[in-house]
Amino acid sequence: MKKRLALSLNQNQSKNLEKVKTMALILGNYEAKSVNGSLKKLDTLSKGVLKKLIRRNELQGKLGQSLYIASLEGTQAERVYMVGCGKKTSTLSKDQITKILSSIVRVAISSGVSEVSVALPSLKTKEGDEWILTQLSRILEHQVYTYDAKLNKKNKKVNKLKKVVISLSSTASDTKLRKAIKVGQTIGQGSNAAKDLANLPGNVCTPTYLASASKAAARNYNSLSCKVLGEKEMKKLGMDCLLSVGAGSAQESKLITLEYKGGKKGDQPYALVGKGITFDTGGISLKPGATMDEMKFDMCGAASVVGTLQVAAELKLPINVVGIIASAENMPGSKATKPGDVVRTMSGLTVEILNTDAEGRLVLADALTYVKRFKPKTVVDIATLTGAVIMALGYSTSGLMSNNDNLAKSLISAGENSTDRVWQLPIWDIYQKDLDSNFADIANIGGRAGTITAACFLSRFTQDYKWAHLDVAGTAQYKGAAKGGSGRPVPLLSQYLIDNS
Ligand code: BES
Ligand code: MN
Ligand code: ZN
């Protein structure tokens, strides 16, 4: 995976801040009326500059605030930034720490220099210093991401920041802290790999492209292997439901399997199943034109599978993981599936397709049946499945639905830990009747609770194993000026696998 930054730990730096030779020294400081802690020495060396800044209310230390000092006498740094860490006495929540770390990263990137040193004071948290470094490294790698794959050479974006040296006041061993940095950076790289796939346009990122990108990822690691099924092979397996989605497209549908073997031979794998609709026009139930371009992001579930498998391989997690990607392009056309058409799934159940725009569940139904052959320990599917999840949870939180409470709990906790959060919605039996059909075993739409009925549809195919469904329609992409893949839920999935390692 592409590493965008050189990140390293140097604990000596915190002990002698005045000696750090750097283009930009970024220091965390507490909210205080007087100079305290490690800043005392810098204040003395600078003949009271910091004291003066505090007196003038310019250096306040409020959470996330930042202050630029063009040059601080007595230091070897070309410039100094102070980033506020709030009141020293209060225990900081994950969100507060994240706010501080995000400010540091923003300052590091906007400083415009190629190399910075970050020195964090000891921060009071429940999570601990390793968590802080993992989070900082992940955010750094995530924020330096740029996408310019399709730009003319002269318009390529140059990412100035190349190197970050980190230190923090901690009693943890350097080995542990270095490991924490490596974990965070690797998760950031995994997110970025997912963003790269997401951001490619639909005319480039087709099911065939996703297949070759998966094969390319597998070539980079001995522990990763990839197998691709085309339409002929899927037809033989009885995957008419999956195939019905790509029927109107000139692009061949693909079922991609990415296997990571880091555990013992007989260890049951954790399965991740991704929705890989490389473009969703809605099909014959055509979508409106406004923002339809964003339906190139309808393969973000698939992208998160590729990204997470690479994280597992890079971190050499001692488990087995299998990733399945169900990929098709949803197009209208003379061969396209029509509302009212009935298709048979690999499981044997027949489906009346009342709306061809509810296609994600159709490709997932067959993939979720196919995954049984791997005898998975748990199965998590990831899909930009419904617009309704945005109505329920907005753009910050993914929807979680599951047939197993323990699995749901561990995903909620991995989401908390990685600040890539999910919230559980019910899939009680009362919703199941919304899928009744007069002409087939089930219909592909029904009822008013769109996110829940979509999950209920999937639940018909997942009864033989522990299963959870992540609806990431609101979280997998950024909207507006920052339009692009977000890399989510790679942090959540990576943390889930790490927690099970
Ligand atoms: N890919 C869409 C869901 C989506 C919507 C993702 C907005 C990202 C942003 C999905 O295939 C879809 O079209 N779902 C329909 C289902 C409906 C027809 C029951 C929807 O949400 O409108
Ligand atoms: Mn759709
Ligand atoms: Zn879709």
XYZ file of C-alpha atoms and ligand atoms in Angstrom:
525
model
C 0.000 0.000 0.000
C 1.094 3.497 -0.728
C 2.657 5.196 2.277
C 2.241 8.948 2.016
C 4.302 9.958 5.040
C 7.449 8.988 6.886
C 6.265 8.759 10.494
C 8.654 8.128 13.358
C 8.924 8.282 17.119
C 11.699 10.200 18.888
C 11.129 10.485 22.594
C 14.275 12.581 23.132
C 12.585 15.434 21.388
C 10.122 16.031 24.255
C 12.981 16.186 26.762
C 14.857 18.922 24.901
C 12.303 20.905 22.980
C 14.719 23.788 22.499
C 17.163 21.515 20.664
C 14.750 20.096 18.099
C 15.964 21.076 14.626
C 12.847 21.236 12.517
C 11.008 23.388 10.027
C 7.981 23.417 12.301
C 7.693 22.422 15.925
C 4.112 21.683 16.957
C 3.542 21.706 20.692
C 0.503 20.825 22.706
C -0.183 23.240 25.561
C -2.721 23.312 28.346
C -5.135 26.080 29.157
C -3.373 28.087 31.859
C -2.861 31.574 33.191
C 0.862 30.945 33.559
C 3.587 29.060 31.715
C 3.777 25.495 32.962
C 5.453 22.130 32.462
C 7.915 21.692 29.648
C 7.128 25.148 28.312
C 8.866 26.852 31.271
C 12.288 26.257 29.760
C 11.176 27.586 26.368
C 9.758 30.660 28.030
C 13.000 31.367 29.843
C 15.073 30.812 26.687
C 12.812 33.097 24.702
C 13.044 35.726 27.437
C 9.393 35.527 28.326
C 7.707 35.425 24.924
C 5.275 32.694 25.991
C 4.418 34.554 29.199
C 3.697 37.628 27.129
C 1.463 35.689 24.742
C -0.501 34.320 27.670
C -0.834 37.760 29.226
C -2.118 39.176 25.945
C -4.629 36.304 25.714
C -3.094 35.102 22.463
C -1.927 31.814 23.902
C -4.991 30.443 25.644
C -4.617 26.713 25.259
C -8.321 26.184 24.631
C -9.084 22.795 23.173
C -8.132 22.634 19.506
C -7.062 26.308 19.283
C -3.801 26.940 17.478
C -1.266 29.763 17.537
C 1.553 30.423 15.072
C 4.844 31.818 16.308
C 7.038 32.850 13.368
C 10.226 32.261 15.316
C 10.736 31.581 18.967
C 14.066 32.748 20.278
C 16.128 30.105 22.014
C 14.776 27.214 19.913
C 16.278 25.528 16.859
C 12.877 25.309 15.181
C 12.193 27.592 12.230
C 8.638 28.136 13.426
C 6.526 26.996 16.340
C 2.838 26.186 16.569
C 1.023 25.861 19.853
C -2.073 23.672 19.838
C -4.444 23.937 22.789
C -5.151 20.822 24.855
C -7.759 22.309 27.197
C -7.722 22.198 30.986
C -4.995 20.016 32.446
C -7.236 18.721 35.198
C -10.023 17.310 33.080
C -10.010 13.835 31.602
C -10.360 14.101 27.842
C -12.913 12.095 25.893
C -12.064 10.372 22.613
C -13.767 13.147 20.705
C -11.830 15.845 22.570
C -8.514 14.114 21.927
C -9.504 13.689 18.307
C -10.219 17.407 18.104
C -6.729 18.204 19.415
C -5.098 15.695 17.071
C -7.059 17.011 14.102
C -5.860 20.549 14.872
C -2.292 19.317 15.016
C -2.696 17.585 11.669
C -4.340 20.646 10.127
C -1.475 22.841 11.340
C 1.122 20.332 10.107
C -0.361 20.237 6.622
C -1.171 23.926 6.262
C 2.294 24.954 7.490
C 3.382 24.111 3.952
C 6.720 22.635 5.032
C 8.044 19.170 4.244
C 8.945 18.075 7.738
C 7.443 18.757 11.166
C 8.023 17.653 14.740
C 5.058 17.079 17.012
C 5.507 17.007 20.783
C 2.454 16.092 22.831
C 2.197 16.666 26.584
C 0.810 13.827 28.678
C -2.908 13.873 28.008
C -5.344 12.536 30.567
C -7.599 9.961 28.920
C -9.152 6.591 29.546
C -7.807 5.339 26.221
C -4.084 5.643 26.891
C -1.053 6.845 24.997
C -1.012 4.076 22.410
C -4.546 4.921 21.387
C -3.533 8.574 21.013
C -0.624 7.707 18.731
C -2.694 5.307 16.637
C -5.346 7.967 16.202
C -2.801 10.716 15.400
C -1.022 8.560 12.814
C -4.259 7.453 11.217
C -5.532 11.024 10.913
C -2.191 12.211 9.531
C -2.138 9.579 6.797
C -5.849 10.141 6.111
C -5.516 13.930 5.790
C -2.463 14.020 3.531
C -4.462 12.015 1.007
C -4.962 13.664 -2.360
C -6.665 12.248 -5.418
C -5.274 13.331 -8.765
C -5.221 10.093 -10.768
C -7.051 11.679 -13.694
C -5.494 15.136 -13.680
C -3.159 16.468 -16.320
C 0.506 16.344 -15.265
C 0.685 20.078 -14.751
C -2.323 19.995 -12.438
C -1.071 17.158 -10.224
C -1.304 18.095 -6.583
C 1.953 18.150 -4.663
C 1.750 17.042 -1.125
C 4.426 19.064 0.658
C 4.401 17.310 4.012
C 6.649 14.252 3.828
C 7.975 13.589 7.292
C 6.591 13.780 10.822
C 8.597 13.052 13.967
C 6.404 12.407 16.983
C 7.048 12.401 20.703
C 4.799 12.347 23.697
C 5.194 12.443 27.404
C 4.470 8.798 28.270
C 5.605 5.940 30.450
C 4.870 3.368 27.746
C 7.837 1.674 26.054
C 9.124 2.932 22.719
C 8.347 -0.468 21.202
C 4.694 -0.174 22.135
C 4.462 3.423 20.993
C 6.122 2.587 17.659
C 3.679 -0.270 17.164
C 0.804 2.102 17.846
C 2.079 4.486 15.172
C 2.442 1.626 12.688
C -1.116 0.419 13.343
C -2.574 3.897 12.881
C -0.620 4.616 9.762
C -1.542 1.253 8.230
C -5.241 1.813 8.894
C -4.870 5.256 7.302
C -3.252 3.667 4.260
C -6.065 1.123 4.069
C -8.631 3.939 4.124
C -6.693 5.734 1.433
C -6.621 2.621 -0.742
C -10.411 2.492 -0.409
C -10.677 6.202 -1.292
C -8.579 5.691 -4.417
C -10.985 3.029 -5.691
C -14.020 5.087 -4.686
C -12.848 8.253 -6.393
C -12.152 6.669 -9.774
C -14.934 7.436 -12.241
C -17.455 4.795 -13.240
C -16.036 4.537 -16.742
C -12.710 3.401 -15.272
C -13.728 1.587 -12.103
C -15.903 -1.190 -13.564
C -16.436 -4.647 -12.045
C -13.529 -5.848 -14.204
C -11.356 -3.034 -12.820
C -12.284 -3.930 -9.225
C -11.279 -7.500 -10.001
C -7.881 -6.494 -11.360
C -7.308 -4.058 -8.476
C -8.026 -6.916 -6.052
C -5.628 -9.170 -7.927
C -2.991 -6.443 -7.831
C -3.448 -6.101 -4.046
C -3.030 -9.859 -3.671
C 0.248 -9.786 -5.617
C 1.739 -7.461 -2.984
C 1.396 -9.943 -0.125
C 2.135 -13.674 0.061
C -0.637 -13.978 2.618
C -3.278 -12.590 0.210
C -4.826 -14.446 -2.698
C -7.555 -13.504 -5.137
C -10.042 -15.437 -7.234
C -12.534 -13.932 -9.669
C -15.722 -15.459 -11.057
C -17.281 -14.109 -14.260
C -20.894 -14.289 -15.385
C -20.635 -17.803 -16.848
C -19.323 -19.226 -13.595
C -21.916 -17.366 -11.533
C -24.669 -18.650 -13.810
C -23.466 -22.204 -13.075
C -23.692 -21.504 -9.348
C -27.278 -20.311 -9.760
C -26.621 -16.659 -8.967
C -29.422 -15.347 -11.173
C -30.292 -12.719 -8.595
C -26.829 -11.147 -8.665
C -26.699 -11.458 -12.449
C -30.067 -9.727 -12.884
C -28.495 -6.465 -11.675
C -25.871 -6.304 -14.410
C -28.223 -7.572 -17.134
C -28.623 -4.119 -18.692
C -24.919 -3.330 -18.653
C -22.196 -3.891 -21.225
C -19.833 -4.473 -18.290
C -19.470 -8.030 -17.066
C -20.486 -8.652 -13.442
C -17.843 -10.184 -11.176
C -17.694 -12.041 -7.898
C -14.323 -11.398 -6.311
C -12.818 -13.386 -3.448
C -9.828 -11.965 -1.568
C -8.430 -14.342 1.021
C -6.025 -13.427 3.796
C -4.343 -16.315 5.590
C -2.576 -15.160 8.719
C -4.071 -17.671 11.146
C -3.725 -21.408 11.511
C -4.861 -23.634 8.698
C -8.161 -24.704 10.234
C -9.054 -21.325 11.778
C -12.500 -20.226 10.634
C -12.218 -16.943 8.735
C -13.871 -13.626 9.472
C -15.835 -12.787 6.344
C -16.361 -9.310 4.892
C -18.853 -9.013 2.041
C -18.882 -5.754 0.065
C -21.444 -4.196 -2.260
C -19.576 -3.325 -5.437
C -22.036 -1.519 -7.699
C -19.555 0.458 -9.785
C -22.346 2.722 -10.990
C -25.967 2.800 -9.883
C -28.273 4.527 -12.366
C -31.220 2.846 -10.676
C -31.742 0.732 -13.796
C -35.230 0.871 -15.356
C -36.370 2.463 -12.065
C -34.069 5.274 -13.127
C -32.715 7.715 -10.548
C -33.155 11.490 -10.984
C -30.239 13.294 -12.624
C -29.151 15.600 -9.806
C -26.144 14.129 -7.951
C -26.397 10.893 -9.906
C -22.635 11.230 -10.480
C -22.233 10.287 -6.808
C -23.524 6.823 -7.608
C -19.988 5.981 -8.695
C -19.482 5.675 -4.919
C -21.883 2.737 -4.799
C -18.875 0.409 -4.643
C -17.562 1.856 -1.377
C -18.474 -1.314 0.532
C -16.297 -3.274 -1.870
C -13.503 -0.703 -1.583
C -13.559 -1.029 2.208
C -13.149 -4.793 1.862
C -10.049 -4.354 -0.322
C -8.646 -1.714 2.045
C -9.252 -3.775 5.179
C -7.774 -6.971 3.735
C -4.625 -5.012 2.967
C -4.505 -3.731 6.541
C -4.775 -7.315 7.824
C -1.939 -8.399 5.515
C 0.278 -5.419 6.315
C -0.156 -5.892 10.084
C 0.211 -9.670 9.712
C -2.814 -10.277 11.942
C -2.831 -13.892 13.222
C -6.300 -14.657 11.852
C -7.903 -15.725 8.596
C -10.114 -13.288 6.711
C -12.110 -13.753 3.542
C -13.387 -10.799 1.530
C -16.163 -11.250 -1.019
C -17.062 -8.506 -3.469
C -20.315 -8.645 -5.408
C -19.785 -6.333 -8.344
C -22.057 -5.171 -11.152
C -23.078 -2.017 -12.986
C -26.776 -1.146 -12.663
C -27.920 0.180 -16.058
C -31.174 0.460 -17.964
C -31.272 -1.127 -21.424
C -33.127 -3.612 -23.572
C -31.708 -6.520 -21.607
C -32.156 -4.869 -18.234
C -34.313 -6.323 -15.473
C -37.776 -4.737 -15.304
C -40.043 -4.010 -12.335
C -42.100 -7.126 -11.740
C -39.450 -9.515 -13.029
C -38.913 -12.570 -10.859
C -35.463 -14.126 -10.405
C -34.154 -17.111 -8.483
C -31.384 -16.650 -5.912
C -28.549 -19.099 -5.304
C -30.294 -20.055 -2.059
C -33.397 -21.155 -3.971
C -35.658 -18.318 -2.807
C -37.310 -16.377 -5.617
C -37.424 -12.577 -5.624
C -39.910 -10.229 -7.240
C -37.950 -7.152 -8.270
C -40.440 -4.355 -7.692
C -37.797 -1.645 -7.958
C -34.587 -2.136 -9.926
C -32.982 0.632 -7.840
C -33.002 -1.666 -4.813
C -30.152 -3.598 -6.442
C -27.558 -3.740 -3.678
C -29.519 -6.324 -1.715
C -29.852 -8.426 -4.887
C -26.122 -8.756 -5.455
C -25.523 -9.249 -1.719
C -28.155 -12.011 -1.441
C -26.113 -14.334 -3.650
C -22.763 -13.265 -2.204
C -24.091 -13.958 1.307
C -25.119 -17.432 0.181
C -21.788 -18.038 -1.551
C -19.808 -17.078 1.577
C -21.175 -20.125 3.443
C -18.622 -22.342 1.717
C -15.861 -20.651 3.741
C -17.524 -21.702 7.023
C -17.070 -18.200 8.390
C -16.802 -17.393 12.097
C -18.754 -14.185 11.482
C -19.964 -12.393 8.370
C -20.099 -8.610 8.087
C -21.504 -7.078 4.912
C -20.745 -3.491 4.026
C -22.997 -1.621 1.636
C -24.092 1.835 0.514
C -27.516 0.288 0.645
C -30.192 2.886 1.384
C -30.765 6.630 1.219
C -33.016 6.095 4.234
C -30.052 5.503 6.550
C -29.073 9.133 5.945
C -32.529 10.218 7.129
C -32.079 8.133 10.261
C -28.431 8.772 11.185
C -27.087 11.536 8.950
C -23.606 11.580 7.469
C -21.573 10.785 10.575
C -22.853 7.411 11.714
C -23.260 4.115 9.854
C -26.283 1.893 10.387
C -25.722 -1.501 12.013
C -28.127 -4.416 11.913
C -27.352 -7.900 13.123
C -28.771 -11.300 13.980
C -26.242 -11.711 16.802
C -25.946 -9.438 19.836
C -22.325 -10.254 20.613
C -21.239 -9.499 17.081
C -23.203 -6.238 17.159
C -21.547 -5.299 20.456
C -18.061 -5.934 19.157
C -18.706 -3.842 16.043
C -20.141 -1.003 18.127
C -17.059 -1.090 20.330
C -14.643 -1.234 17.360
C -16.505 1.766 15.938
C -16.186 3.656 19.226
C -12.509 2.832 19.507
C -11.710 3.977 15.969
C -14.202 6.902 16.061
C -15.734 5.298 12.944
C -19.081 4.933 14.632
C -22.173 2.814 14.060
C -25.628 2.773 15.653
C -27.800 -0.301 15.784
C -31.271 -0.456 14.265
C -33.703 -3.321 14.965
C -34.555 -6.056 12.494
C -37.471 -7.489 14.418
C -39.871 -9.962 12.833
C -42.607 -7.307 12.606
C -40.743 -5.775 9.685
C -40.358 -9.011 7.735
C -43.908 -9.040 6.370
C -43.150 -5.810 4.488
C -41.336 -8.036 2.012
C -44.312 -10.275 1.211
C -44.943 -10.711 -2.514
C -47.938 -12.041 -4.461
C -45.696 -13.478 -7.140
C -42.475 -14.711 -5.519
C -41.060 -15.846 -2.156
C -40.086 -12.265 -1.333
C -40.185 -8.785 -2.852
C -37.059 -6.635 -3.012
C -38.747 -3.559 -1.465
C -41.567 -2.798 0.937
C -42.604 -0.862 4.015
C -41.544 2.558 5.255
C -38.430 1.734 7.272
C -36.183 1.506 4.208
C -32.924 0.717 5.973
C -34.483 -1.937 8.165
C -36.463 -3.687 5.433
C -33.316 -3.779 3.288
C -31.568 -5.552 6.164
C -34.580 -7.831 6.603
C -34.198 -8.793 2.957
C -30.547 -9.702 3.578
C -31.452 -11.582 6.758
C -33.310 -14.145 4.634
C -29.944 -15.283 3.319
C -27.854 -15.163 6.498
C -29.639 -17.543 8.833
C -26.814 -20.089 8.977
C -24.173 -17.849 10.547
C -23.482 -14.866 12.791
C -24.099 -11.870 10.607
C -24.023 -8.091 10.745
C -24.872 -5.551 8.098
C -23.332 -2.068 7.876
C -25.279 0.482 5.854
C -22.647 3.074 4.959
C -24.637 5.118 2.411
C -24.185 8.249 4.570
C -20.617 7.706 5.743
C -18.608 6.207 2.882
C -18.386 9.481 0.992
C -18.008 13.160 1.774
C -20.482 15.592 0.255
C -20.066 19.154 -0.994
C -16.666 20.772 -1.408
C -14.884 17.725 -0.014
C -16.794 15.348 -2.327
C -14.933 12.058 -2.414
C -14.528 8.697 -0.730
C -14.064 8.875 3.041
C -12.322 5.541 3.446
C -14.966 4.468 5.962
C -15.573 1.937 7.408
C -11.981 0.687 7.000
C -11.017 1.985 10.490
C -13.967 0.188 12.088
C -13.397 -3.089 10.226
C -9.648 -3.024 10.867
C -10.245 -2.431 14.568
C -12.768 -5.284 14.632
C -10.167 -7.641 13.149
C -7.438 -6.349 15.481
C -9.739 -6.872 18.474
C -10.247 -10.477 17.358
C -6.524 -11.119 16.841
N -27.105 3.024 -3.849
C -28.401 3.362 -3.416
C -28.445 3.927 -1.999
C -27.780 5.260 -1.786
C -28.530 6.405 -1.768
C -26.436 5.341 -1.533
C -27.929 7.626 -1.537
C -25.818 6.576 -1.298
C -26.575 7.711 -1.292
C -29.308 2.133 -3.455
O -29.018 1.217 -4.442
C -30.686 2.621 -3.700
O -30.928 3.143 -4.746
N -31.580 2.446 -2.734
C -32.908 2.886 -2.843
C -33.804 1.800 -2.337
C -35.261 2.037 -2.629
C -35.521 1.889 -4.097
C -36.075 1.054 -1.830
C -33.059 4.160 -2.021
O -32.439 4.258 -0.942
O -33.723 5.070 -2.471
Mn -29.990 1.657 -6.260
Zn -27.124 1.179 -5.083
